[in-house]
Every structure is written in structure tokens, then in C-alpha cells.
Amino acid sequence: MEIEAHVVMGDAEAMKGTAKAIETNKATVKSMVVQSLASAEATLTGDEKEMGVVLVDMGGGTTDIAIYRQGQPWYSAVIPVGGMQMTRDLSVALKTPMHMAEEMKIKWGCVMPEMVAADDEVVIPSFQGQPQHSLSRRILSDPLNARMMEIIKLIVMKVTQSGLKSFPSGGIVLTGGGAEMTGLAELVQKTLGGQVRIGYPEEIAGLPDQLRKPAFSAAVGLLLWGIKHQGETRSSLNGDRSMSGLKSFRWGLGRRKVAAVR
Ligand SMILES: Nc1ncnc2c1ncn2[C@@H]1O[C@H](COP(=O)(O)OP(=O)(O)O)[C@@H](O)[C@H]1O
Ligand SMILES: [Mg+2]
């Protein structure tokens, strides 16, 4: 008998810590799903998975990748660079505290300097005795563009490591909070070509508008995963032992439990 499986390994201590944090809040952990696969669940179409697609979930500290081929998850990887590094770069470039850099990134950030009009100016509020001053919006764009180009190179490296010779015909779907960055789809399209789109969480009827954002793809994907795998009783294993210190891990979150996690 032959079996093809997608095996995801995680740090046992981190997994235990995560489960413990959930369980101290009176919810039960039934199973764990790697972030990129959860996001894929909420964003990818069946056709994309069939044609082959690279899902990129850009979060705060990491960029998570999942590659689907012939309808199935085929490869996953985590790049330890995300939106937080972009904020840090901006904070260094503009000599502003992180929280201000974060605000400016979200309000005025753009990773395609050529999309920003040359005379577009933004106001940096006063802080620590420094007076309020204005700045060309393009100056904000340069460090964001540089860091995003680095992330794109790392994505290409992972896709190459996966064994693919080129990007699959389903293209690239970008999601996660970082995918809301202005100019991102345009930059990825210009750099890598092919189909590029931003992935929004779909498939849950009546999802409130505030949750219809790329930042919530993984969370919505977890709900979908739970609904899909309800009643299944596979256990996650840690090496040859069941996750020690935890009651059994099972697939399938009941609806009531999902509500409790929120
Ligand atoms: N409108 C936006 N433009 C650019 N970056 C954004 C925007 N909204 C959120 N982000 C960034 O997305 C990151 C968080 O993504 P998210 O998917 O919520 O995090 P995680 O999955 O790591 O919990 C942060 O670095 C944040 O700055
Ligand atoms: Mg996220």
C-alpha cells in the first residue's frame, strides 16, 4: 500500500503553550491546523487548487506559504518575516516610534513607489518635542518596497525549494493582514507575472463586513475546517507519543466550542 501525506511539524513547546492558552480560557482544543492551510480553506477556489496555486499569508511576524496541486495541499513553509519588519523599517527610516510607523504604514504605505504621485505629501504628527512636518509619500514607499521585494525573493526561494520549476497556472493568492498593503498585488504581478489576486475569506454566509478582510482568512478558515471535519476522530501525534500534557487532540470543532473560542 502507498500513501502520499503532507506532514507538518511544529515545535512541541510552542504547540503545547498555544493549547494551554486556549484551555485556560475554558475552551477545548480539538485539533491544530497550520495557519496557511486554514487560510487556504477560506480563500482558494476549487479550480485554483486543481490548477495549482501558491497561497501566501502575510501576517505580523511571519509569511506563511501553502502550495496546492491537483486539489491537494502539496507543500507548506513559513518565512520568519512579515508586516512587523515593514513597520520596523519604516520606524528606522523616518525616525519615529513603532506605533506611529504602524499607523503611517496602514494609512499611507504603498509598496509600489511609482503608484504614488510625486507631489503627494503626508503629515508626520509631532512627537517627543519634534514639530509636526510633512514628507513626500514616496519616501515612505521606498523602505516598504525594499522589504517587500525581499519577502517576494524569499517566496520564490520557497517555491523553488518545493520542487516546482515555475509558478503554477492558478497563480498566487495573497492574504493575511499584510495583503492589505496598497500596491502589493501590482508589485507581485510586476515582479513574478501570472495570475495574482488578494484572497478574502469566503464561504461563510452572513459573515459580518468587519470580518471580510484578508487579516481574518486564517480565523475563518479554522471555522470552515472545524465544520468540514466535524465528528472526525484523528489524533495529532507528537513523535510516537500523543501530545503530552494535553487531553487527546481530535479533528472537528463542534459549533458550540467554536463560539466559545471567540
Ligand atoms: N491596511 C494595511 N496595510 C498594510 N499592512 C496592514 C494593513 N492592515 C494590517 N496590516 C499588517 O498586517 C499584519 C498583521 O496581519 P495579521 O494577519 O492580522 O497577523 P497574524 O496572522 O500574524 O496574527 C501587521 O503587520 C499589520 O501591520
Ligand atoms: Mg493572519
PDB file of C-alpha atoms and ligand atoms in Angstrom:
ATOM      1  CA  MET A   1       0.000   0.000   0.000  1.00  0.00           C
ATOM      2  CA  GLU A   2       1.234   3.508  -0.776  1.00  0.00           C
ATOM      3  CA  ILE A   3       0.256   6.730   0.894  1.00  0.00           C
ATOM      4  CA  GLU A   4       1.044  10.334  -0.003  1.00  0.00           C
ATOM      5  CA  ALA A   5       0.834  12.589   3.020  1.00  0.00           C
ATOM      6  CA  HIS A   6       1.546  16.219   3.808  1.00  0.00           C
ATOM      7  CA  VAL A   7       3.357  16.211   7.130  1.00  0.00           C
ATOM      8  CA  VAL A   8       3.665  19.449   9.089  1.00  0.00           C
ATOM      9  CA  MET A   9       5.996  19.553  12.062  1.00  0.00           C
ATOM     10  CA  GLY A  10       5.817  22.137  14.805  1.00  0.00           C
ATOM     11  CA  ASP A  11       7.752  22.984  17.923  1.00  0.00           C
ATOM     12  CA  ALA A  12       6.202  20.840  20.675  1.00  0.00           C
ATOM     13  CA  GLU A  13       6.637  23.514  23.360  1.00  0.00           C
ATOM     14  CA  ALA A  14       5.010  26.215  21.227  1.00  0.00           C
ATOM     15  CA  MET A  15       2.100  23.928  20.379  1.00  0.00           C
ATOM     16  CA  LYS A  16       1.622  22.957  23.985  1.00  0.00           C
ATOM     17  CA  GLY A  17       1.766  26.618  25.043  1.00  0.00           C
ATOM     18  CA  THR A  18      -0.825  27.602  22.434  1.00  0.00           C
ATOM     19  CA  ALA A  19      -3.206  24.834  23.513  1.00  0.00           C
ATOM     20  CA  LYS A  20      -2.711  25.749  27.150  1.00  0.00           C
ATOM     21  CA  ALA A  21      -3.552  29.411  26.457  1.00  0.00           C
ATOM     22  CA  ILE A  22      -6.813  28.337  24.780  1.00  0.00           C
ATOM     23  CA  GLU A  23      -7.676  25.839  27.505  1.00  0.00           C
ATOM     24  CA  THR A  24      -7.189  28.326  30.333  1.00  0.00           C
ATOM     25  CA  ASN A  25      -9.968  30.306  28.654  1.00  0.00           C
ATOM     26  CA  LYS A  26     -12.389  27.444  29.180  1.00  0.00           C
ATOM     27  CA  ALA A  27     -12.354  26.242  25.578  1.00  0.00           C
ATOM     28  CA  THR A  28     -11.187  22.838  24.442  1.00  0.00           C
ATOM     29  CA  VAL A  29      -8.575  22.332  21.738  1.00  0.00           C
ATOM     30  CA  LYS A  30      -9.759  19.577  19.449  1.00  0.00           C
ATOM     31  CA  SER A  31      -7.105  19.868  16.782  1.00  0.00           C
ATOM     32  CA  MET A  32      -4.452  22.154  15.392  1.00  0.00           C
ATOM     33  CA  VAL A  33      -4.344  23.427  11.817  1.00  0.00           C
ATOM     34  CA  VAL A  34      -1.293  25.061  10.308  1.00  0.00           C
ATOM     35  CA  GLN A  35      -2.117  28.719   9.517  1.00  0.00           C
ATOM     36  CA  SER A  36      -1.509  28.605   5.758  1.00  0.00           C
ATOM     37  CA  LEU A  37      -3.843  25.630   5.297  1.00  0.00           C
ATOM     38  CA  ALA A  38      -6.546  27.345   7.350  1.00  0.00           C
ATOM     39  CA  SER A  39      -6.207  30.489   5.200  1.00  0.00           C
ATOM     40  CA  ALA A  40      -6.310  28.377   2.051  1.00  0.00           C
ATOM     41  CA  GLU A  41      -9.556  26.839   3.258  1.00  0.00           C
ATOM     42  CA  ALA A  42     -11.195  30.272   3.381  1.00  0.00           C
ATOM     43  CA  THR A  43      -9.691  31.889   0.277  1.00  0.00           C
ATOM     44  CA  LEU A  44      -8.878  29.415  -2.502  1.00  0.00           C
ATOM     45  CA  THR A  45     -11.349  28.209  -5.100  1.00  0.00           C
ATOM     46  CA  GLY A  46     -11.571  24.542  -6.061  1.00  0.00           C
ATOM     47  CA  ASP A  47     -10.328  25.448  -9.553  1.00  0.00           C
ATOM     48  CA  GLU A  48      -7.237  27.178  -8.162  1.00  0.00           C
ATOM     49  CA  LYS A  49      -6.387  24.168  -6.003  1.00  0.00           C
ATOM     50  CA  GLU A  50      -6.871  21.887  -9.004  1.00  0.00           C
ATOM     51  CA  MET A  51      -4.749  24.042 -11.346  1.00  0.00           C
ATOM     52  CA  GLY A  52      -2.059  24.531  -8.744  1.00  0.00           C
ATOM     53  CA  VAL A  53      -1.721  27.708  -6.705  1.00  0.00           C
ATOM     54  CA  VAL A  54       0.609  29.398  -4.235  1.00  0.00           C
ATOM     55  CA  LEU A  55      -1.173  30.833  -1.202  1.00  0.00           C
ATOM     56  CA  VAL A  56       0.807  33.461   0.670  1.00  0.00           C
ATOM     57  CA  ASP A  57      -0.498  34.601   4.070  1.00  0.00           C
ATOM     58  CA  MET A  58       1.354  37.683   5.275  1.00  0.00           C
ATOM     59  CA  GLY A  59       0.966  38.121   8.996  1.00  0.00           C
ATOM     60  CA  GLY A  60       2.710  40.263  11.592  1.00  0.00           C
ATOM     61  CA  GLY A  61       5.784  38.140  12.276  1.00  0.00           C
ATOM     62  CA  THR A  62       5.670  35.518   9.559  1.00  0.00           C
ATOM     63  CA  THR A  63       4.716  34.960   5.950  1.00  0.00           C
ATOM     64  CA  ASP A  64       3.120  31.532   5.564  1.00  0.00           C
ATOM     65  CA  ILE A  65       3.060  29.645   2.298  1.00  0.00           C
ATOM     66  CA  ALA A  66       0.902  26.768   1.119  1.00  0.00           C
ATOM     67  CA  ILE A  67       1.127  25.252  -2.346  1.00  0.00           C
ATOM     68  CA  TYR A  68      -1.790  23.218  -3.697  1.00  0.00           C
ATOM     69  CA  ARG A  69      -1.535  20.854  -6.670  1.00  0.00           C
ATOM     70  CA  GLN A  70      -4.216  18.589  -8.133  1.00  0.00           C
ATOM     71  CA  GLY A  71      -6.630  19.782  -5.479  1.00  0.00           C
ATOM     72  CA  GLN A  72      -4.459  18.842  -2.521  1.00  0.00           C
ATOM     73  CA  PRO A  73      -2.041  20.605  -0.195  1.00  0.00           C
ATOM     74  CA  TRP A  74       1.390  19.773  -1.558  1.00  0.00           C
ATOM     75  CA  TYR A  75       3.885  21.962   0.287  1.00  0.00           C
ATOM     76  CA  SER A  76       3.886  24.421   3.175  1.00  0.00           C
ATOM     77  CA  ALA A  77       6.546  26.673   4.639  1.00  0.00           C
ATOM     78  CA  VAL A  78       6.948  29.594   6.999  1.00  0.00           C
ATOM     79  CA  ILE A  79       9.155  32.622   6.305  1.00  0.00           C
ATOM     80  CA  PRO A  80      10.063  34.461   9.516  1.00  0.00           C
ATOM     81  CA  VAL A  81       9.473  37.937   8.023  1.00  0.00           C
ATOM     82  CA  GLY A  82       6.159  39.803   7.987  1.00  0.00           C
ATOM     83  CA  GLY A  83       4.390  43.125   8.413  1.00  0.00           C
ATOM     84  CA  MET A  84       6.153  43.894  11.668  1.00  0.00           C
ATOM     85  CA  GLN A  85       9.517  44.087   9.897  1.00  0.00           C
ATOM     86  CA  MET A  86       7.994  46.525   7.411  1.00  0.00           C
ATOM     87  CA  THR A  87       6.822  48.706  10.287  1.00  0.00           C
ATOM     88  CA  ARG A  88      10.243  48.487  11.934  1.00  0.00           C
ATOM     89  CA  ASP A  89      11.983  49.507   8.690  1.00  0.00           C
ATOM     90  CA  LEU A  90       9.661  52.493   8.385  1.00  0.00           C
ATOM     91  CA  SER A  91      10.250  53.434  12.004  1.00  0.00           C
ATOM     92  CA  VAL A  92      14.034  53.410  11.430  1.00  0.00           C
ATOM     93  CA  ALA A  93      13.794  55.272   8.100  1.00  0.00           C
ATOM     94  CA  LEU A  94      11.508  58.002   9.465  1.00  0.00           C
ATOM     95  CA  LYS A  95      12.968  58.043  12.990  1.00  0.00           C
ATOM     96  CA  THR A  96       9.513  57.625  14.521  1.00  0.00           C
ATOM     97  CA  PRO A  97       8.271  55.245  17.231  1.00  0.00           C
ATOM     98  CA  MET A  98       6.857  51.882  16.088  1.00  0.00           C
ATOM     99  CA  HIS A  99       3.221  52.782  16.801  1.00  0.00           C
ATOM    100  CA  MET A 100       3.463  55.878  14.591  1.00  0.00           C
ATOM    101  CA  ALA A 101       5.232  53.943  11.857  1.00  0.00           C
ATOM    102  CA  GLU A 102       2.467  51.302  12.010  1.00  0.00           C
ATOM    103  CA  GLU A 103      -0.212  53.968  11.658  1.00  0.00           C
ATOM    104  CA  MET A 104       1.566  55.624   8.756  1.00  0.00           C
ATOM    105  CA  LYS A 105       2.148  52.283   7.049  1.00  0.00           C
ATOM    106  CA  ILE A 106      -1.557  51.470   7.185  1.00  0.00           C
ATOM    107  CA  LYS A 107      -2.742  54.967   6.203  1.00  0.00           C
ATOM    108  CA  TRP A 108      -0.229  55.928   3.541  1.00  0.00           C
ATOM    109  CA  GLY A 109       2.033  52.958   2.911  1.00  0.00           C
ATOM    110  CA  CYS A 110       2.432  51.709  -0.648  1.00  0.00           C
ATOM    111  CA  VAL A 111       4.926  49.120  -1.885  1.00  0.00           C
ATOM    112  CA  MET A 112       4.914  50.494  -5.449  1.00  0.00           C
ATOM    113  CA  PRO A 113       6.674  53.891  -5.351  1.00  0.00           C
ATOM    114  CA  GLU A 114       5.611  54.563  -8.962  1.00  0.00           C
ATOM    115  CA  MET A 115       1.940  54.382  -7.900  1.00  0.00           C
ATOM    116  CA  VAL A 116       2.449  57.379  -5.616  1.00  0.00           C
ATOM    117  CA  ALA A 117       2.168  60.826  -7.218  1.00  0.00           C
ATOM    118  CA  ALA A 118       5.481  62.704  -6.987  1.00  0.00           C
ATOM    119  CA  ASP A 119       3.842  65.656  -5.217  1.00  0.00           C
ATOM    120  CA  ASP A 120       1.810  63.548  -2.748  1.00  0.00           C
ATOM    121  CA  GLU A 121       2.713  64.698   0.764  1.00  0.00           C
ATOM    122  CA  VAL A 122       1.823  63.273   4.173  1.00  0.00           C
ATOM    123  CA  VAL A 123       1.913  64.905   7.597  1.00  0.00           C
ATOM    124  CA  ILE A 124       4.016  63.348  10.353  1.00  0.00           C
ATOM    125  CA  PRO A 125       2.426  64.400  13.664  1.00  0.00           C
ATOM    126  CA  SER A 126       4.571  65.984  16.344  1.00  0.00           C
ATOM    127  CA  PHE A 127       6.121  63.674  18.912  1.00  0.00           C
ATOM    128  CA  GLN A 128       8.710  63.931  21.670  1.00  0.00           C
ATOM    129  CA  GLY A 129       9.097  67.660  21.176  1.00  0.00           C
ATOM    130  CA  GLN A 130       9.643  67.342  17.430  1.00  0.00           C
ATOM    131  CA  PRO A 131       7.366  69.623  15.448  1.00  0.00           C
ATOM    132  CA  GLN A 132       4.792  68.295  13.001  1.00  0.00           C
ATOM    133  CA  HIS A 133       6.234  68.180   9.496  1.00  0.00           C
ATOM    134  CA  SER A 134       5.286  66.989   6.043  1.00  0.00           C
ATOM    135  CA  LEU A 135       7.052  64.436   3.934  1.00  0.00           C
ATOM    136  CA  SER A 136       6.823  63.098   0.403  1.00  0.00           C
ATOM    137  CA  ARG A 137       4.702  59.937   0.433  1.00  0.00           C
ATOM    138  CA  ARG A 138       7.268  58.336  -1.872  1.00  0.00           C
ATOM    139  CA  ILE A 139       9.835  58.439   0.953  1.00  0.00           C
ATOM    140  CA  LEU A 140       7.504  56.152   2.898  1.00  0.00           C
ATOM    141  CA  SER A 141       7.231  53.870  -0.074  1.00  0.00           C
ATOM    142  CA  ASP A 142      10.932  53.139  -0.602  1.00  0.00           C
ATOM    143  CA  PRO A 143      11.704  51.109   2.560  1.00  0.00           C
ATOM    144  CA  LEU A 144       8.354  49.275   2.240  1.00  0.00           C
ATOM    145  CA  ASN A 145       9.157  48.413  -1.356  1.00  0.00           C
ATOM    146  CA  ALA A 146      12.654  47.181  -0.415  1.00  0.00           C
ATOM    147  CA  ARG A 147      11.358  44.893   2.341  1.00  0.00           C
ATOM    148  CA  MET A 148       8.518  43.560   0.189  1.00  0.00           C
ATOM    149  CA  MET A 149      10.964  42.765  -2.614  1.00  0.00           C
ATOM    150  CA  GLU A 150      12.972  40.772  -0.077  1.00  0.00           C
ATOM    151  CA  ILE A 151       9.839  38.870   1.004  1.00  0.00           C
ATOM    152  CA  ILE A 152       8.996  38.175  -2.666  1.00  0.00           C
ATOM    153  CA  LYS A 153      12.523  36.748  -3.168  1.00  0.00           C
ATOM    154  CA  LEU A 154      12.045  34.505  -0.130  1.00  0.00           C
ATOM    155  CA  ILE A 155       8.694  33.322  -1.520  1.00  0.00           C
ATOM    156  CA  VAL A 156      10.380  32.442  -4.832  1.00  0.00           C
ATOM    157  CA  MET A 157      13.085  30.587  -2.885  1.00  0.00           C
ATOM    158  CA  LYS A 158      10.473  28.509  -1.045  1.00  0.00           C
ATOM    159  CA  VAL A 159       8.573  27.763  -4.252  1.00  0.00           C
ATOM    160  CA  THR A 160      11.852  26.591  -5.830  1.00  0.00           C
ATOM    161  CA  GLN A 161      12.661  24.500  -2.739  1.00  0.00           C
ATOM    162  CA  SER A 162       9.248  22.865  -3.052  1.00  0.00           C
ATOM    163  CA  GLY A 163      10.432  21.356  -6.321  1.00  0.00           C
ATOM    164  CA  LEU A 164       8.287  23.468  -8.688  1.00  0.00           C
ATOM    165  CA  LYS A 165      10.117  24.792 -11.754  1.00  0.00           C
ATOM    166  CA  SER A 166       7.703  27.670 -12.212  1.00  0.00           C
ATOM    167  CA  PHE A 167       4.658  29.177 -10.548  1.00  0.00           C
ATOM    168  CA  PRO A 168       1.563  27.032 -11.112  1.00  0.00           C
ATOM    169  CA  SER A 169      -1.159  28.204 -13.504  1.00  0.00           C
ATOM    170  CA  GLY A 170      -3.570  29.064 -10.681  1.00  0.00           C
ATOM    171  CA  GLY A 171      -1.080  31.824  -9.807  1.00  0.00           C
ATOM    172  CA  ILE A 172      -0.601  33.458  -6.451  1.00  0.00           C
ATOM    173  CA  VAL A 173      -3.234  34.365  -3.856  1.00  0.00           C
ATOM    174  CA  LEU A 174      -2.105  36.884  -1.241  1.00  0.00           C
ATOM    175  CA  THR A 175      -3.908  37.105   2.074  1.00  0.00           C
ATOM    176  CA  GLY A 176      -3.339  37.956   5.763  1.00  0.00           C
ATOM    177  CA  GLY A 177      -3.259  41.488   7.194  1.00  0.00           C
ATOM    178  CA  GLY A 178      -0.132  42.303   5.187  1.00  0.00           C
ATOM    179  CA  ALA A 179      -2.033  41.672   1.948  1.00  0.00           C
ATOM    180  CA  GLU A 180      -3.985  44.889   2.551  1.00  0.00           C
ATOM    181  CA  MET A 181      -0.851  46.870   1.772  1.00  0.00           C
ATOM    182  CA  THR A 182      -1.528  49.250  -1.129  1.00  0.00           C
ATOM    183  CA  GLY A 183       0.232  48.219  -4.335  1.00  0.00           C
ATOM    184  CA  LEU A 184       1.012  44.667  -3.185  1.00  0.00           C
ATOM    185  CA  ALA A 185      -0.851  42.770  -5.921  1.00  0.00           C
ATOM    186  CA  GLU A 186       0.591  45.158  -8.520  1.00  0.00           C
ATOM    187  CA  LEU A 187       4.167  44.673  -7.239  1.00  0.00           C
ATOM    188  CA  VAL A 188       3.891  40.876  -7.123  1.00  0.00           C
ATOM    189  CA  GLN A 189       2.314  40.860 -10.597  1.00  0.00           C
ATOM    190  CA  LYS A 190       5.061  43.080 -11.995  1.00  0.00           C
ATOM    191  CA  THR A 191       7.830  41.027 -10.353  1.00  0.00           C
ATOM    192  CA  LEU A 192       6.579  37.469 -10.866  1.00  0.00           C
ATOM    193  CA  GLY A 193       3.909  37.703 -13.578  1.00  0.00           C
ATOM    194  CA  GLY A 194       0.996  35.288 -13.816  1.00  0.00           C
ATOM    195  CA  GLN A 195      -2.321  35.464 -12.000  1.00  0.00           C
ATOM    196  CA  VAL A 196      -2.172  37.462  -8.775  1.00  0.00           C
ATOM    197  CA  ARG A 197      -5.119  38.257  -6.529  1.00  0.00           C
ATOM    198  CA  ILE A 198      -5.828  39.243  -2.955  1.00  0.00           C
ATOM    199  CA  GLY A 199      -7.657  36.496  -1.073  1.00  0.00           C
ATOM    200  CA  TYR A 200     -10.667  37.452   1.079  1.00  0.00           C
ATOM    201  CA  PRO A 201     -12.354  34.981   3.435  1.00  0.00           C
ATOM    202  CA  GLU A 202     -15.346  33.447   1.646  1.00  0.00           C
ATOM    203  CA  GLU A 203     -17.696  30.535   2.081  1.00  0.00           C
ATOM    204  CA  ILE A 204     -19.346  31.573   5.357  1.00  0.00           C
ATOM    205  CA  ALA A 205     -22.767  33.015   4.709  1.00  0.00           C
ATOM    206  CA  GLY A 206     -23.612  36.062   6.779  1.00  0.00           C
ATOM    207  CA  LEU A 207     -20.025  36.833   7.771  1.00  0.00           C
ATOM    208  CA  PRO A 208     -20.061  40.424   9.108  1.00  0.00           C
ATOM    209  CA  ASP A 209     -18.346  43.011   6.895  1.00  0.00           C
ATOM    210  CA  GLN A 210     -15.679  43.725   9.523  1.00  0.00           C
ATOM    211  CA  LEU A 211     -14.518  40.120   9.180  1.00  0.00           C
ATOM    212  CA  ARG A 212     -14.443  40.121   5.385  1.00  0.00           C
ATOM    213  CA  LYS A 213     -10.815  41.172   5.372  1.00  0.00           C
ATOM    214  CA  PRO A 214      -7.635  39.300   4.437  1.00  0.00           C
ATOM    215  CA  ALA A 215      -6.474  39.525   8.071  1.00  0.00           C
ATOM    216  CA  PHE A 216      -9.304  37.143   9.028  1.00  0.00           C
ATOM    217  CA  SER A 217      -8.692  34.463   6.392  1.00  0.00           C
ATOM    218  CA  ALA A 218      -6.966  32.098   8.824  1.00  0.00           C
ATOM    219  CA  ALA A 219      -9.632  32.517  11.520  1.00  0.00           C
ATOM    220  CA  VAL A 220     -12.495  31.974   9.058  1.00  0.00           C
ATOM    221  CA  GLY A 221     -10.569  29.029   7.579  1.00  0.00           C
ATOM    222  CA  LEU A 222     -10.357  27.434  11.031  1.00  0.00           C
ATOM    223  CA  LEU A 223     -14.128  27.659  11.381  1.00  0.00           C
ATOM    224  CA  LEU A 224     -14.598  26.098   7.946  1.00  0.00           C
ATOM    225  CA  TRP A 225     -12.079  23.396   8.809  1.00  0.00           C
ATOM    226  CA  GLY A 226     -13.963  22.653  12.000  1.00  0.00           C
ATOM    227  CA  ILE A 227     -17.295  22.433  10.188  1.00  0.00           C
ATOM    228  CA  LYS A 228     -15.817  20.205   7.475  1.00  0.00           C
ATOM    229  CA  HIS A 229     -14.107  17.810   9.865  1.00  0.00           C
ATOM    230  CA  GLN A 230     -16.838  17.639  12.497  1.00  0.00           C
ATOM    231  CA  GLY A 231     -17.076  14.273  14.128  1.00  0.00           C
ATOM    232  CA  GLU A 232     -13.729  13.025  12.821  1.00  0.00           C
ATOM    233  CA  THR A 233     -11.571  11.481  15.475  1.00  0.00           C
ATOM    234  CA  ARG A 234      -7.988  11.543  14.263  1.00  0.00           C
ATOM    235  CA  SER A 235      -5.418  12.309  16.941  1.00  0.00           C
ATOM    236  CA  SER A 236      -2.403  14.569  16.390  1.00  0.00           C
ATOM    237  CA  LEU A 237       0.774  12.848  17.362  1.00  0.00           C
ATOM    238  CA  ASN A 238       3.962  14.226  18.769  1.00  0.00           C
ATOM    239  CA  GLY A 239       6.600  11.815  17.533  1.00  0.00           C
ATOM    240  CA  ASP A 240       5.271   8.465  18.704  1.00  0.00           C
ATOM    241  CA  ARG A 241       3.525   9.969  21.707  1.00  0.00           C
ATOM    242  CA  SER A 242       0.197  11.719  21.897  1.00  0.00           C
ATOM    243  CA  MET A 243       0.642  15.448  22.640  1.00  0.00           C
ATOM    244  CA  SER A 244       1.774  15.058  26.216  1.00  0.00           C
ATOM    245  CA  GLY A 245       0.116  17.139  28.861  1.00  0.00           C
ATOM    246  CA  LEU A 246      -2.935  17.599  26.682  1.00  0.00           C
ATOM    247  CA  LYS A 247      -6.100  15.666  26.538  1.00  0.00           C
ATOM    248  CA  SER A 248      -6.467  13.988  23.170  1.00  0.00           C
ATOM    249  CA  PHE A 249      -6.381  16.173  20.072  1.00  0.00           C
ATOM    250  CA  ARG A 250      -9.183  15.468  17.690  1.00  0.00           C
ATOM    251  CA  TRP A 251     -10.282  16.925  14.403  1.00  0.00           C
ATOM    252  CA  GLY A 252     -13.635  18.603  14.294  1.00  0.00           C
ATOM    253  CA  LEU A 253     -14.696  21.545  16.414  1.00  0.00           C
ATOM    254  CA  GLY A 254     -18.339  21.499  17.428  1.00  0.00           C
ATOM    255  CA  ARG A 255     -20.202  24.718  16.666  1.00  0.00           C
ATOM    256  CA  ARG A 256     -20.716  25.414  20.334  1.00  0.00           C
ATOM    257  CA  LYS A 257     -16.987  25.104  21.018  1.00  0.00           C
ATOM    258  CA  VAL A 258     -16.155  27.406  18.120  1.00  0.00           C
ATOM    259  CA  ALA A 259     -18.403  30.020  19.618  1.00  0.00           C
ATOM    260  CA  ALA A 260     -16.650  29.514  22.932  1.00  0.00           C
ATOM    261  CA  VAL A 261     -13.223  30.166  21.351  1.00  0.00           C
ATOM    262  CA  ARG A 262     -14.403  33.554  20.137  1.00  0.00           C
TER     263      ARG A 262
HETATM  264  N1  LIG B   1      -4.168  48.134   5.706  1.00  0.00           N
HETATM  265  C1  LIG B   1      -2.995  47.549   5.943  1.00  0.00           C
HETATM  266  N2  LIG B   1      -1.909  47.864   5.198  1.00  0.00           N
HETATM  267  C2  LIG B   1      -0.718  47.277   5.428  1.00  0.00           C
HETATM  268  N3  LIG B   1      -0.481  46.376   6.387  1.00  0.00           N
HETATM  269  C3  LIG B   1      -1.519  46.032   7.178  1.00  0.00           C
HETATM  270  C4  LIG B   1      -2.819  46.576   6.997  1.00  0.00           C
HETATM  271  N4  LIG B   1      -3.644  46.037   7.931  1.00  0.00           N
HETATM  272  C5  LIG B   1      -2.881  45.179   8.646  1.00  0.00           C
HETATM  273  N5  LIG B   1      -1.600  45.176   8.211  1.00  0.00           N
HETATM  274  C6  LIG B   1      -0.459  44.421   8.745  1.00  0.00           C
HETATM  275  O1  LIG B   1      -0.775  43.058   8.828  1.00  0.00           O
HETATM  276  C7  LIG B   1      -0.027  42.464   9.884  1.00  0.00           C
HETATM  277  C8  LIG B   1      -0.922  41.591  10.730  1.00  0.00           C
HETATM  278  O2  LIG B   1      -1.525  40.614   9.939  1.00  0.00           O
HETATM  279  P1  LIG B   1      -2.477  39.505  10.592  1.00  0.00           P
HETATM  280  O3  LIG B   1      -2.822  38.538   9.509  1.00  0.00           O
HETATM  281  O4  LIG B   1      -3.581  40.183  11.301  1.00  0.00           O
HETATM  282  O5  LIG B   1      -1.480  38.897  11.662  1.00  0.00           O
HETATM  283  P2  LIG B   1      -1.172  37.441  12.214  1.00  0.00           P
HETATM  284  O6  LIG B   1      -1.729  36.470  11.224  1.00  0.00           O
HETATM  285  O7  LIG B   1       0.320  37.402  12.310  1.00  0.00           O
HETATM  286  O8  LIG B   1      -1.842  37.405  13.527  1.00  0.00           O
HETATM  287  C9  LIG B   1       0.572  43.592  10.704  1.00  0.00           C
HETATM  288  O9  LIG B   1       1.966  43.672  10.444  1.00  0.00           O
HETATM  289  C10 LIG B   1      -0.152  44.820  10.163  1.00  0.00           C
HETATM  290  O10 LIG B   1       0.668  45.955  10.171  1.00  0.00           O
HETATM  291 MG    MG B   2      -3.073  36.483   9.719  1.00  0.00          MG
END
